[in-house]
Coordinates of C-alpha atoms and ligand atoms in Angstrom, one line a residue:
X685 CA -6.5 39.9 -19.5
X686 CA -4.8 43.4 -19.3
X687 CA -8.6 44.4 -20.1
X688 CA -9.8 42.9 -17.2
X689 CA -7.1 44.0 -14.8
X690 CA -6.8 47.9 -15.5
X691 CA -10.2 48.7 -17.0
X692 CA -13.2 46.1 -16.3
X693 CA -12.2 45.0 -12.7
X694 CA -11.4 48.5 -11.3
X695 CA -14.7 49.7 -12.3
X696 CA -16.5 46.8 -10.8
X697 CA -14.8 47.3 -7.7
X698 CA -15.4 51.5 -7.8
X699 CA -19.0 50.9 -8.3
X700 CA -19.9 48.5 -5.5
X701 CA -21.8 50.4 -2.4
X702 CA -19.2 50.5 -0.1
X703 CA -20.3 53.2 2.4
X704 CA -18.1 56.1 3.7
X705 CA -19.2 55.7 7.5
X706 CA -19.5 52.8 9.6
X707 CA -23.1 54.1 10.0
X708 CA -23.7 53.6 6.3
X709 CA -23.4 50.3 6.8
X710 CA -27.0 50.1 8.0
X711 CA -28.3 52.0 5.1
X712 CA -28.0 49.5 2.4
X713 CA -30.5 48.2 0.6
X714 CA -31.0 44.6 0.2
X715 CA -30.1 45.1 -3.9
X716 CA -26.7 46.6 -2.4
X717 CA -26.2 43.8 -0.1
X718 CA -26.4 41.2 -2.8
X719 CA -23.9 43.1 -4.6
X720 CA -21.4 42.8 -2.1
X721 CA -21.9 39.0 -1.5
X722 CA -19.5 38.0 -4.8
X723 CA -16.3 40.3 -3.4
X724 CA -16.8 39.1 -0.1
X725 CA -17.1 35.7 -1.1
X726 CA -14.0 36.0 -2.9
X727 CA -12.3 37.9 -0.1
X728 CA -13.2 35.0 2.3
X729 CA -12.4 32.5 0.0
X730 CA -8.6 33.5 -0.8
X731 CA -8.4 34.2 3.4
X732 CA -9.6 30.8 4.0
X733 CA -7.1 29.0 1.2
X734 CA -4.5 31.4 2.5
X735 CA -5.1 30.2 5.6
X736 CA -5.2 25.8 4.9
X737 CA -1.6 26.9 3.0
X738 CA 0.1 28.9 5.2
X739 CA -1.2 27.2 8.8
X740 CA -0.6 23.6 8.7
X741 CA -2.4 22.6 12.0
X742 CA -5.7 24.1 10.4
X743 CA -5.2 21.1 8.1
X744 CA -7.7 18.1 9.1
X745 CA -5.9 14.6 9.0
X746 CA -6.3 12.7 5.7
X747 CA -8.8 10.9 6.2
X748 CA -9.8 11.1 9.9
X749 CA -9.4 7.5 10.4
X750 CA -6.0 6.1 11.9
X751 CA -5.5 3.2 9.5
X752 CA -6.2 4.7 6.0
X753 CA -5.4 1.4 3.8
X754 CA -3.9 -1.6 6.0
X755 CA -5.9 -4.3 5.7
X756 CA -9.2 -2.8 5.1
X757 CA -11.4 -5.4 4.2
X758 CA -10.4 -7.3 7.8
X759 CA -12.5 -6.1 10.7
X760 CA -9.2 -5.9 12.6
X761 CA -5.6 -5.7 11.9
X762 CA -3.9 -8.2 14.4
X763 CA -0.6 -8.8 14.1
X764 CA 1.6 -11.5 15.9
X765 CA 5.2 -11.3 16.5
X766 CA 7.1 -14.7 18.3
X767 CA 9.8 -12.7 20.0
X768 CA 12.2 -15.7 19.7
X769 CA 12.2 -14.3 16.0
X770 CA 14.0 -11.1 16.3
X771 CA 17.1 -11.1 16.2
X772 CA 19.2 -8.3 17.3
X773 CA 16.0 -5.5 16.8
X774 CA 12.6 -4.8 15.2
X775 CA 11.3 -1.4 14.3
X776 CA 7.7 -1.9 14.1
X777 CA 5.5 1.0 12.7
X778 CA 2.6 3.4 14.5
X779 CA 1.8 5.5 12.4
X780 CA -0.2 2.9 9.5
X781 CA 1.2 4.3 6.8
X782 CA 4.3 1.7 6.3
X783 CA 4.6 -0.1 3.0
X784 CA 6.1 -2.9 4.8
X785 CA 4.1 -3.6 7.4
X786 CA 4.1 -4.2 10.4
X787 CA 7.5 -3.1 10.0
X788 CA 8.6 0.6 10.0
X789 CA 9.8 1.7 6.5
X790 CA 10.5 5.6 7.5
X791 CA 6.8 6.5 6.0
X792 CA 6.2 8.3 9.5
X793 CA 8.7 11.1 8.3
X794 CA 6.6 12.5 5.7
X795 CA 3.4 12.0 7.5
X796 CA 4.9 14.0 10.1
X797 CA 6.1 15.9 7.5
X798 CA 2.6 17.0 5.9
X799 CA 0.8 16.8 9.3
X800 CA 2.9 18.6 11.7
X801 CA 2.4 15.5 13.7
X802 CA 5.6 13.4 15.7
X803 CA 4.4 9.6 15.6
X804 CA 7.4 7.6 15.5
X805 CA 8.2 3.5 15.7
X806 CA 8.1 1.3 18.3
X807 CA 11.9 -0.3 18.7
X808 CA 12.0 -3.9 20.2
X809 CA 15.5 -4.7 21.1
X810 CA 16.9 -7.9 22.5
X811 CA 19.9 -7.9 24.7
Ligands
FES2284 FE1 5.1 4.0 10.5 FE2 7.7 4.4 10.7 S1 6.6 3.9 9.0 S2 6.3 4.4 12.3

């Protein structure tokens, strides 16, 4: 490893046809091009990762859909609530990723959490 870092890895990099001038640029060959695709790749490819870690909103959603595992096999999730049934309150969830639902069990927090998103429970309350 110590090899690779101070000997092999330094010389790769000192023998790649970077060009002194801007105009040099224009000068390469197409062999000195393709040399150059492997750092760059690598240099994109740490700025892009870099990026996705450090910028959450660059992040897509999970899965793109809403509803990633409620009731999948129905070809839609209805739910009925009598409101003679509640009591004093019901928390019931928007955000489809309750364990209990159609109930809010807190799940929201750490989507919110890992999406930088701010869905949050619908509160029923009876007076
Ligand atoms: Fe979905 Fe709370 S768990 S809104």
């Amino acid at each position: 490893m110590a090899q690779l870092i101070k000997v092999t890895l330094p010389n790769y990099l000192s023998n790649l046809p970077i060009p002194d001038t801007a105009g040099g640029w224009f000068r390469l060959s197409l062999r000195d091009w393709i040399s150059l695709i492997p750092p760059f790749a690598c240099v994109a490819g740490a700025t892009y990762v870099s990026y996705l870690a450090f910028c959450p909103k660059a992040r897509a959603p999970p899965c793109g859909k809403v509803n990633p595992k409620i009731l999948k096999n129905s070809p839609k999730v209805v739910d009925i609530i009598d409101v003679e049934d509640i009591t004093e309150k019901a928390v019931f969830c928007r955000c489809w990723r309750s364990k209990n639902w159609p109930y809010c069990d807190g799940s929201h927090g750490t989507y919110n959490k890992e999406n930088d998103d701010n869905v949050g429970p619908l509160i029923v309350k009876k007076e």
